[in-house]
Coordinates of C-alpha atoms in Angstrom, one line a residue:
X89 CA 32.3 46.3 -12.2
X90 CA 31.5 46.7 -15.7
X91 CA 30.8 43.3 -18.2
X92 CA 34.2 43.0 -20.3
X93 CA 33.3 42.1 -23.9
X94 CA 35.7 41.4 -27.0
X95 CA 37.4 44.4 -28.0
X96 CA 36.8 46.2 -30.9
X97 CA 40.6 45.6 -32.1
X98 CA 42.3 43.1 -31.4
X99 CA 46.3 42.9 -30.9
X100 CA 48.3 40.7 -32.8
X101 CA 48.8 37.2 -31.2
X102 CA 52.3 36.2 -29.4
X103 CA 54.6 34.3 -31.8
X104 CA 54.3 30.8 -31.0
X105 CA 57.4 29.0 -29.2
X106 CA 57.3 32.7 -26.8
X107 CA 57.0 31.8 -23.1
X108 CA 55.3 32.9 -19.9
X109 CA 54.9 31.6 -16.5
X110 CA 51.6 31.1 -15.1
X111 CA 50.4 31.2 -11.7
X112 CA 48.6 27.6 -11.0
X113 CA 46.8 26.4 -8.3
X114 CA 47.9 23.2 -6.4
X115 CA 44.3 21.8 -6.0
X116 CA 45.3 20.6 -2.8
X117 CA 42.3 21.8 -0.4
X118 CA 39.2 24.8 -0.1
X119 CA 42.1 27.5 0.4
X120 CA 43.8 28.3 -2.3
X121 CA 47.7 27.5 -2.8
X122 CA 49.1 28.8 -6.2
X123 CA 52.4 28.2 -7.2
X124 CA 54.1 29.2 -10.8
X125 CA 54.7 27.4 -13.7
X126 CA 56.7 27.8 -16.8
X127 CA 54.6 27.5 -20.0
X128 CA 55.6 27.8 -24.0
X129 CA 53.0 28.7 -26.5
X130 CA 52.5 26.0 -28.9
X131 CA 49.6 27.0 -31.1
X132 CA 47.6 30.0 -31.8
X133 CA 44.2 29.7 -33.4
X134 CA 41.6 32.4 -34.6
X135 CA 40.2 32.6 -30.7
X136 CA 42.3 30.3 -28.4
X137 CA 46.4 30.4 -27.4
X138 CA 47.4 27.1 -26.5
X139 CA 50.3 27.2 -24.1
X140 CA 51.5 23.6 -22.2
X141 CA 54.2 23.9 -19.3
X142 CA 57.2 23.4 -19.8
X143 CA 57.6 20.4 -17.4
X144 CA 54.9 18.4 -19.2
X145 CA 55.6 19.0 -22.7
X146 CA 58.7 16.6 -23.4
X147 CA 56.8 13.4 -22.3
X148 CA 54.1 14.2 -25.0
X149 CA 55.4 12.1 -28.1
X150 CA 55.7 9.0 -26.0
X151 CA 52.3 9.8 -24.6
X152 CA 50.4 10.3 -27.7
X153 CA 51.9 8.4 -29.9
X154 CA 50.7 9.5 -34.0
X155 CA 48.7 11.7 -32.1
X156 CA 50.6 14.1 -31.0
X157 CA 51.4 15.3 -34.8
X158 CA 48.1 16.3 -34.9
X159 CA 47.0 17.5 -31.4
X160 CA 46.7 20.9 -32.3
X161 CA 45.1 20.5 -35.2
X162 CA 42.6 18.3 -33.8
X163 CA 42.1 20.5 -30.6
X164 CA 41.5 23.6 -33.3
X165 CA 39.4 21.9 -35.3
X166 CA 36.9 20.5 -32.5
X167 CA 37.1 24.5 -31.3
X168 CA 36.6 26.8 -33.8
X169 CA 34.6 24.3 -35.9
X170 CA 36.8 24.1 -38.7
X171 CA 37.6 20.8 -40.5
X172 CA 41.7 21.2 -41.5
X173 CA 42.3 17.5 -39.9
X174 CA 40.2 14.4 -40.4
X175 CA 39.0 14.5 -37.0
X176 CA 35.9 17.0 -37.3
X177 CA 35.0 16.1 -40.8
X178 CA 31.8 18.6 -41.5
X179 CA 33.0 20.7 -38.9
X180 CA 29.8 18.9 -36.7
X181 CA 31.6 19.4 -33.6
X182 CA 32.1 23.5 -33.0
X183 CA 33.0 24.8 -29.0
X184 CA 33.5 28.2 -30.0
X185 CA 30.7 29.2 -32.2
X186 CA 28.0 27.2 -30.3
X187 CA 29.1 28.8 -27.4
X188 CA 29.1 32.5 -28.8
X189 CA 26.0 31.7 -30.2
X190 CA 23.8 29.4 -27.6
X191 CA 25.7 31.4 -24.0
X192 CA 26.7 34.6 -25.3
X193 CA 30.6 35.9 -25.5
X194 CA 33.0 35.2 -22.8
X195 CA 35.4 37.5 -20.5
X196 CA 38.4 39.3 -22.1
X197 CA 40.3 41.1 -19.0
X198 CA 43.5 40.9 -21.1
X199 CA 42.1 42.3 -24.1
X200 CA 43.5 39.8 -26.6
X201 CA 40.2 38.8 -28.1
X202 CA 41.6 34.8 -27.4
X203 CA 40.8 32.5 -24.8
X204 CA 44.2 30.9 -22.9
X205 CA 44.1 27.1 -22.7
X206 CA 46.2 25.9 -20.5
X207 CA 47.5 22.2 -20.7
X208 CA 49.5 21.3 -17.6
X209 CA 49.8 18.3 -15.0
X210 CA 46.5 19.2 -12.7
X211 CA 47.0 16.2 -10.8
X212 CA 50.7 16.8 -9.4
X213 CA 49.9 17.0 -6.1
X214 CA 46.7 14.9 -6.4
X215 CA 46.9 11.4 -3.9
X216 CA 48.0 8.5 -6.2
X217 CA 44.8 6.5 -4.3
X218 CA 42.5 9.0 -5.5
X219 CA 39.7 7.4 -7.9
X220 CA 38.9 10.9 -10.1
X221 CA 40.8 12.6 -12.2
X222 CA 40.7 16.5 -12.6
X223 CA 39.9 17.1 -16.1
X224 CA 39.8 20.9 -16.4
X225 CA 38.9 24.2 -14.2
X226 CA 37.1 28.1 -15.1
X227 CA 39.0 30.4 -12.5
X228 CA 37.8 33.8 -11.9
X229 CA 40.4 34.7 -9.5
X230 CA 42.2 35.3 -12.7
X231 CA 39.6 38.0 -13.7
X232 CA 41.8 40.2 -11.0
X233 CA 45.2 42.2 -11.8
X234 CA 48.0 39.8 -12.6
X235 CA 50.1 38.4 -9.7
X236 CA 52.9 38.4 -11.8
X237 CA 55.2 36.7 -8.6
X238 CA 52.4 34.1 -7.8
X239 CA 52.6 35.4 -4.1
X240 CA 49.7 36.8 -3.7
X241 CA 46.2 36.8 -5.0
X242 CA 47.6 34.0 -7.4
X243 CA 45.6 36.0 -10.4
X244 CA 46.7 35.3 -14.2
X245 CA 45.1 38.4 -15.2
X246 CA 43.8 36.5 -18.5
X247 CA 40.8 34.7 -19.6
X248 CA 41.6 31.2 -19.4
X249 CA 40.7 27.8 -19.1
X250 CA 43.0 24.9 -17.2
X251 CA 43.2 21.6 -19.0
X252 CA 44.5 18.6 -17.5
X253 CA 47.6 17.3 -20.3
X254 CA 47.1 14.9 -22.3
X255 CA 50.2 12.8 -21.7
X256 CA 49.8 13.0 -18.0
X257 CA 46.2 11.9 -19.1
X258 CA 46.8 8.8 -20.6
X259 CA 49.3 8.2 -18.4
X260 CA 46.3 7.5 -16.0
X261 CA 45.4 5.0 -18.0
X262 CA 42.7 6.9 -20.5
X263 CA 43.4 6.3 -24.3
X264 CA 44.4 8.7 -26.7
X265 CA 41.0 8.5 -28.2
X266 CA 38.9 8.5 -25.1
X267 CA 41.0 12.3 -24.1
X268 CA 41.5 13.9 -27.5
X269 CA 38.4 13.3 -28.6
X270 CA 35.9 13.3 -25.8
X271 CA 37.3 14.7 -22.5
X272 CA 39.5 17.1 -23.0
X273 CA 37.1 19.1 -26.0
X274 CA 33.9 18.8 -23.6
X275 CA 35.5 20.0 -20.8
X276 CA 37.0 23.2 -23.0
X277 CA 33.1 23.8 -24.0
X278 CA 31.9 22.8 -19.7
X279 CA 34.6 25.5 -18.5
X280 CA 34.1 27.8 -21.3
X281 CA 30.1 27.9 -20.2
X282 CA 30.9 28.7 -16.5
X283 CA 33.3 31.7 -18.2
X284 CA 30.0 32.9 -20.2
X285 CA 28.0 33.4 -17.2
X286 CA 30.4 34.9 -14.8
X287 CA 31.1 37.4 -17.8
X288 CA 26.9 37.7 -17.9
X289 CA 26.2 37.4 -14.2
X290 CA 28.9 38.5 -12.0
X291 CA 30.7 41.2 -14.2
X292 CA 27.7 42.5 -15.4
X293 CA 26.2 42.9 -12.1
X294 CA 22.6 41.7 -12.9
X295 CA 22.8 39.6 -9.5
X296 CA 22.9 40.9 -6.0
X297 CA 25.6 38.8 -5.3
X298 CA 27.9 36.6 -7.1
X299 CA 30.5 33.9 -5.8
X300 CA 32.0 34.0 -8.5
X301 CA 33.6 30.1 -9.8
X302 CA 30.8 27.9 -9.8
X303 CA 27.8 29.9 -8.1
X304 CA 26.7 32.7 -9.3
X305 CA 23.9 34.3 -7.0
X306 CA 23.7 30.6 -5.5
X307 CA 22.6 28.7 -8.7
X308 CA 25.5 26.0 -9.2
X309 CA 23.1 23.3 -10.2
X310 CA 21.9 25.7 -12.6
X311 CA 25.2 26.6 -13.8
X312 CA 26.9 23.1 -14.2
X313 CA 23.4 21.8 -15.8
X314 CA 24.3 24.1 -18.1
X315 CA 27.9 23.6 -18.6
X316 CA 26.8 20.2 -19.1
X317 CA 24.1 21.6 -21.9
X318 CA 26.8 23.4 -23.7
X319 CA 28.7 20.0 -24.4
X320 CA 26.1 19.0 -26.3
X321 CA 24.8 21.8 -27.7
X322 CA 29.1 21.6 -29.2
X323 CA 28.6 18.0 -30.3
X324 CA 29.9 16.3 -27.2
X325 CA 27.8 15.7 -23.9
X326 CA 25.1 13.5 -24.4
X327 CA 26.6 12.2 -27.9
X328 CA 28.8 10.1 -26.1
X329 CA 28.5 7.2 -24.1
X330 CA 30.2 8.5 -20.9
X331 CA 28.1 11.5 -20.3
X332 CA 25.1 9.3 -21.0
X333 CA 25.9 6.7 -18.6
X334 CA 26.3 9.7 -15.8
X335 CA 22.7 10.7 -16.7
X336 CA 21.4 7.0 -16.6
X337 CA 22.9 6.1 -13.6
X338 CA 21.1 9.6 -12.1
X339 CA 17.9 8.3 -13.9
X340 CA 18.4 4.5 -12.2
X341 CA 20.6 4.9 -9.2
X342 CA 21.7 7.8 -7.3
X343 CA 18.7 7.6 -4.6
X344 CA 21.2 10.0 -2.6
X345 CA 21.9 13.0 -5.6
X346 CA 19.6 15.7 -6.6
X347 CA 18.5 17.6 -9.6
X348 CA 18.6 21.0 -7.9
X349 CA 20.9 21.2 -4.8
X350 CA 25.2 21.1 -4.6
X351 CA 26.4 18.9 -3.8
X352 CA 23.6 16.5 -2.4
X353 CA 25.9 14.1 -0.3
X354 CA 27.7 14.6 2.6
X355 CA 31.1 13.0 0.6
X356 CA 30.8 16.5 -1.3
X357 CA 30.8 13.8 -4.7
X358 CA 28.6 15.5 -7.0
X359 CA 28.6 13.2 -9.6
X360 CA 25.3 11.9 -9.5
X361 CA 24.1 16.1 -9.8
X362 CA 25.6 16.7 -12.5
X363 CA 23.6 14.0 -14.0
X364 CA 20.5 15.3 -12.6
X365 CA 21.0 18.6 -13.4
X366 CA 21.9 18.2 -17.0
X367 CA 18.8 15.8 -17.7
X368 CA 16.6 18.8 -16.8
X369 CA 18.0 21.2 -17.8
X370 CA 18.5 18.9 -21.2
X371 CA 14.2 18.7 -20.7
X372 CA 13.6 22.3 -20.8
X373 CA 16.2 22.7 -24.0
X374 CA 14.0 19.9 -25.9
X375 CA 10.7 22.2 -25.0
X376 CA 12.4 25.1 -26.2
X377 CA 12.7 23.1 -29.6
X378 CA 14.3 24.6 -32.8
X379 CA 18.0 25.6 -32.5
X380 CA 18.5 24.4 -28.7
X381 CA 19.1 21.2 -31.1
X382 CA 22.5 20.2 -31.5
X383 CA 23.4 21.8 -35.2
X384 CA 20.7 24.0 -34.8
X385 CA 20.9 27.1 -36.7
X386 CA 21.4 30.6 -34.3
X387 CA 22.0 29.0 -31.7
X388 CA 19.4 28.4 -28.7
X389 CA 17.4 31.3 -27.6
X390 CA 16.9 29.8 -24.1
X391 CA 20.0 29.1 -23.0
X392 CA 20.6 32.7 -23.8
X393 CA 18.1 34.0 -22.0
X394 CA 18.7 31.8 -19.1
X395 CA 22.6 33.0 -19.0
X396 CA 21.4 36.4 -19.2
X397 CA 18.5 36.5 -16.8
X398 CA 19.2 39.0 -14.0
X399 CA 16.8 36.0 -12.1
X400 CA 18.1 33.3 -10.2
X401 CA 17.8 29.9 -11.2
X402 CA 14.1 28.7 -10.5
X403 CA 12.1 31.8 -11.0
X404 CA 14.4 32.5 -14.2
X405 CA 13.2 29.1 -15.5
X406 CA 9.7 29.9 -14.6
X407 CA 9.9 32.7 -16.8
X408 CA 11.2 31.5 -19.6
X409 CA 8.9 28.0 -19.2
X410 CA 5.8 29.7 -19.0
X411 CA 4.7 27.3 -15.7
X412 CA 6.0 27.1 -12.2
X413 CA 9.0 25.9 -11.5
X414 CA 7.8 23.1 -9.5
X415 CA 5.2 21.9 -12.7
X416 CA 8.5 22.2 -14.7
X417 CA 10.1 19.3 -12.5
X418 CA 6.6 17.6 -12.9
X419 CA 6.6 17.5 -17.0
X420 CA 10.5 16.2 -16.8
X421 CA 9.4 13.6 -14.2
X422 CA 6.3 12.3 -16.9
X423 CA 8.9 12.8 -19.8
X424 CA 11.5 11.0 -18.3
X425 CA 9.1 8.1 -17.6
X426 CA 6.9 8.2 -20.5
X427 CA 9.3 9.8 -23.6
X428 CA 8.9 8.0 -26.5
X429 CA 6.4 5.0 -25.2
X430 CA 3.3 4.7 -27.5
X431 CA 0.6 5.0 -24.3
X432 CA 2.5 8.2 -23.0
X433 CA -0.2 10.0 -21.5
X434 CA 1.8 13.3 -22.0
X435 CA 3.7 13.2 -25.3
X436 CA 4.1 16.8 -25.5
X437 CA 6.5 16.6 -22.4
X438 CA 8.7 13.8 -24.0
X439 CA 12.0 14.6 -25.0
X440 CA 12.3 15.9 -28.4
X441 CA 12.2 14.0 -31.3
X442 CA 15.1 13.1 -34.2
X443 CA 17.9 13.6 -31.5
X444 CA 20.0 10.5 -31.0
X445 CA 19.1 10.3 -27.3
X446 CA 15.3 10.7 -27.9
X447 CA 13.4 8.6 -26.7
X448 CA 15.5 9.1 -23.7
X449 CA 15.6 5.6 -22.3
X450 CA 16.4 3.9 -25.9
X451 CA 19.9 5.3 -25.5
X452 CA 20.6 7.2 -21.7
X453 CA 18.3 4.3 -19.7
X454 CA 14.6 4.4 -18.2
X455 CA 13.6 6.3 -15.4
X456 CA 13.6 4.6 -12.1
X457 CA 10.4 4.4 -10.3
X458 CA 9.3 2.9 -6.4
X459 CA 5.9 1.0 -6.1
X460 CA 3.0 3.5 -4.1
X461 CA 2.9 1.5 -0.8
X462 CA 0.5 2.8 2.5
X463 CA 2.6 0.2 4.3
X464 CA 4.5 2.4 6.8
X465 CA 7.6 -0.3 6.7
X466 CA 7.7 0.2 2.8
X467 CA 6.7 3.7 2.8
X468 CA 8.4 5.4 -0.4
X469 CA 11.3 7.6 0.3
X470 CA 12.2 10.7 -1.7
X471 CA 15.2 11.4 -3.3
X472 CA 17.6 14.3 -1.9
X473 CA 15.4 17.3 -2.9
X474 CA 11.9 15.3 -3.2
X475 CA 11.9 14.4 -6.8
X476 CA 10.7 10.6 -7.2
X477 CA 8.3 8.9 -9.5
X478 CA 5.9 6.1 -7.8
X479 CA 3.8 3.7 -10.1
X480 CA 0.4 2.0 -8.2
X481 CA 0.0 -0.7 -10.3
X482 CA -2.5 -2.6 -12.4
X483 CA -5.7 -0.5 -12.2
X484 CA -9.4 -1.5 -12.8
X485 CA -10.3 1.9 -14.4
X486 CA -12.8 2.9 -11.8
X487 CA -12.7 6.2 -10.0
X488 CA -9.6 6.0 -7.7
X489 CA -8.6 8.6 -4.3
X490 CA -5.0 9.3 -3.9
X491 CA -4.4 10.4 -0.9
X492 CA -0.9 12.1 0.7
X493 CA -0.2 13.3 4.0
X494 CA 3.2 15.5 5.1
X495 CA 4.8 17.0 8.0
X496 CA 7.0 19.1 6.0
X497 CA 6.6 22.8 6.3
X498 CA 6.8 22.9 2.1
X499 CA 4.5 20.7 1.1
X500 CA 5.0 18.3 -1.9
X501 CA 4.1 19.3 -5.6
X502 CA 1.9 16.2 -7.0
X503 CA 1.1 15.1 -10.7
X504 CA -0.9 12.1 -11.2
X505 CA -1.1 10.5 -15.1
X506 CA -2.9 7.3 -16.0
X507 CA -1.5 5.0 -18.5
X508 CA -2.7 1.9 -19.9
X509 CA 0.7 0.3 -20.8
X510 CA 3.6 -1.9 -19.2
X511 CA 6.2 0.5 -17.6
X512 CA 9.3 -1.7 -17.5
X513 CA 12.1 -0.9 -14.6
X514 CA 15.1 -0.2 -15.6
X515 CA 17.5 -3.3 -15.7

């Protein structure tokens, strides 16, 4: 199939207030079970239409409260980068331009030269006792031919992301804040990322095979790290406190959760991976220095390059790196332990400096690490895909033999660094 890129011309935008319906999956299991929904167009930037169904809309003033005046406004602003509210001031947070830049351009099936957001109730048939809350979807089911009746293949035809609404939102007991300013704009930029690379991946045809949503080739943890880059390469991610606390907790506490495999638990909860996966990839971004910085001019060359490797994940990385994959993991592991510390033995693998979460344990939380026991009752365990970090102990800076034994057919990548320093645990 050929890539679909931004046309040339593009067609005057629908008047706002015109309506559609829109075919919208129930989210109720693996199989999926559209149904339709009416929807009104509400707003219409330079690159987005914002339509919100018609069943949600009327509970939005309540919801919102001053808000809602200025949803739009905000929603644009945090977007295309602009500053017309007093939400964005400096335009520091920008989806769409970051994303052009840093990913490369997105699908456009319908040839409108606009990405759809669509704000509707994503929970409706959700269990009341469930504890998450779905925030936003990419579909490329909707890359196929419209299904205008929504009985068949269930296809929009469009380019579009699915937003959870924000009245339904708070309704679960988020504030307005908390979903206009953090959630619901980093999820646009998340979603918007896993549009990028099917447009570069699976339309394109670089890959030998492509499942399309969230694996393209195979590489989900790849693809979510970097939807999980592309928040805060847009000003969100990482510059606020939830998404840290996911990547401390990954840092401290998932034993169970991996950096590189999807998900890691039986549960299927893949929260602690998209921790994992975003620190690393986060790691590699920081080496690649110079516009992979938030606010960087150009946007990042690497995440480019990454999007648009016909490689998959690992040897892709390699490439781009300069050193094996596995040593890759290695230099995170010793920057993850030792960034910012004055007896780092590696500074040059820290994470970068002047960022706000750099050293990364003064703001995301320190590394976890197990004491190196030959005691076969305290033997140290690995976590899901064999990443850990062991520390000995006191030394007496004599010669020392480390010595490791395995059963496993792949046998363990090792880095040893000597320090001269106290390595506090995380609390």
């Amino acid at each position: 199939r050929p890539r679909v890129l931004a046309t040339a011309s593009c067609p005057a935008a629908p008047a706002v207030g015109s309506t559609r319906s829109f075919c919208v999956d129930k989210l109720t299991g693996t199989a999926r079970a559209p149904e339709l929904r009416a929807a009104t167009l509400r707003h219409v930037s330079a690159h987005a239409l914002y339509y919100v169904t018609d069943d949600v809309w009327p509970s939005f003033p309540a919801a919102l409260g001053t808000r809602a005046a200025t949803l739009f406004t905000d929603l644009d602003d945090y977007f295309e980068g602009t500053s017309v509210g007093t939400r964005n001031v400096g335009g520091t947070k920008h989806i769409y331009p970051e994303l052009q830049a840093s990913f490369g351009p997105e699908t456009d099936v319908d040839r409108n030269c606009r990405v759809i957001f669509l704000l509707t109730d994503l929970a409706k048939y959700q269990p009341t006792s469930s504890s998450g809350i779905i925030v936003g979807f990419f579909d490329p089911n909707d890359m196929a031919p419209a299904d205008a009746a929504c009985t068949g293949s269930g296809s929009n035809g469009a380019d579009m992301l699915y937003l959870m609404d924000p009245a339904t939102f708070v309704k679960k007991g988020y504030s307005v804040t908390t979903v206009l300013d953090e959630q619901l704009p980093g999820t646009m930029a998340h979603e918007l990322q896993h549009d990028v690379i099917f447009n570069a991946r699976c339309w394109s045809s670089l890959l030998a095979s492509c499942d399309g949503l969230d694996d393209p080739a195979g590489d989900l943890w790849m693809n979510e790290g970097l939807a999980m880059v592309s928040e805060d390469l847009a000003g969100f991610g990482l510059a606020e406190p939830s998404e840290r606390t996911r990547v401390g907790k990954y840092l401290k506490v998932y034993p169970g959760f991996s950096l590189t495999s999807w998900p890691a638990n039986a549960s299927g909860d893949a929260n602690g991976d998209y921790g994992g996966a975003h620190a690393l990839l986060r790691w590699l971004l920081d080496q690649a220095g110079g516009g992979c910085l938030p606010g960087g001019a150009g946007g990042c060359a690497f995440t480019r390059a990454l999007v648009g490797s016909p490689l998959t994940s690992r040897p892709a990385i390699a490439a781009l790196s300069g050193a094996a994959f596995e040593e890759d993991v290695l230099r995170f592991t010793a920057g993850a332990l030792f960034s910012g510390e004055p007896f780092s033995p590696v500074p040059s693998w820290s994470f970068a400096a002047g960022v706000p979460w750099s050293p990364l344990h003064v703001v995301v939380g320190r590394a976890a690490f197990q004491p190196l026991s030959t005691a076969a009752a305290t033997a140290p365990t690995l976590r899901h895909d064999g990443w850990r970090a062991y520390i000995t102990g006191l030394g007496t800076g004599a010669d020392a033999t480390l010595r490791v034994t395995s059963t496993a057919a792949v046998k363990p990548r090792l880095g040893v660094a000597r320090f001269s320093g106290t390595l506090l645990q995380p609390p």
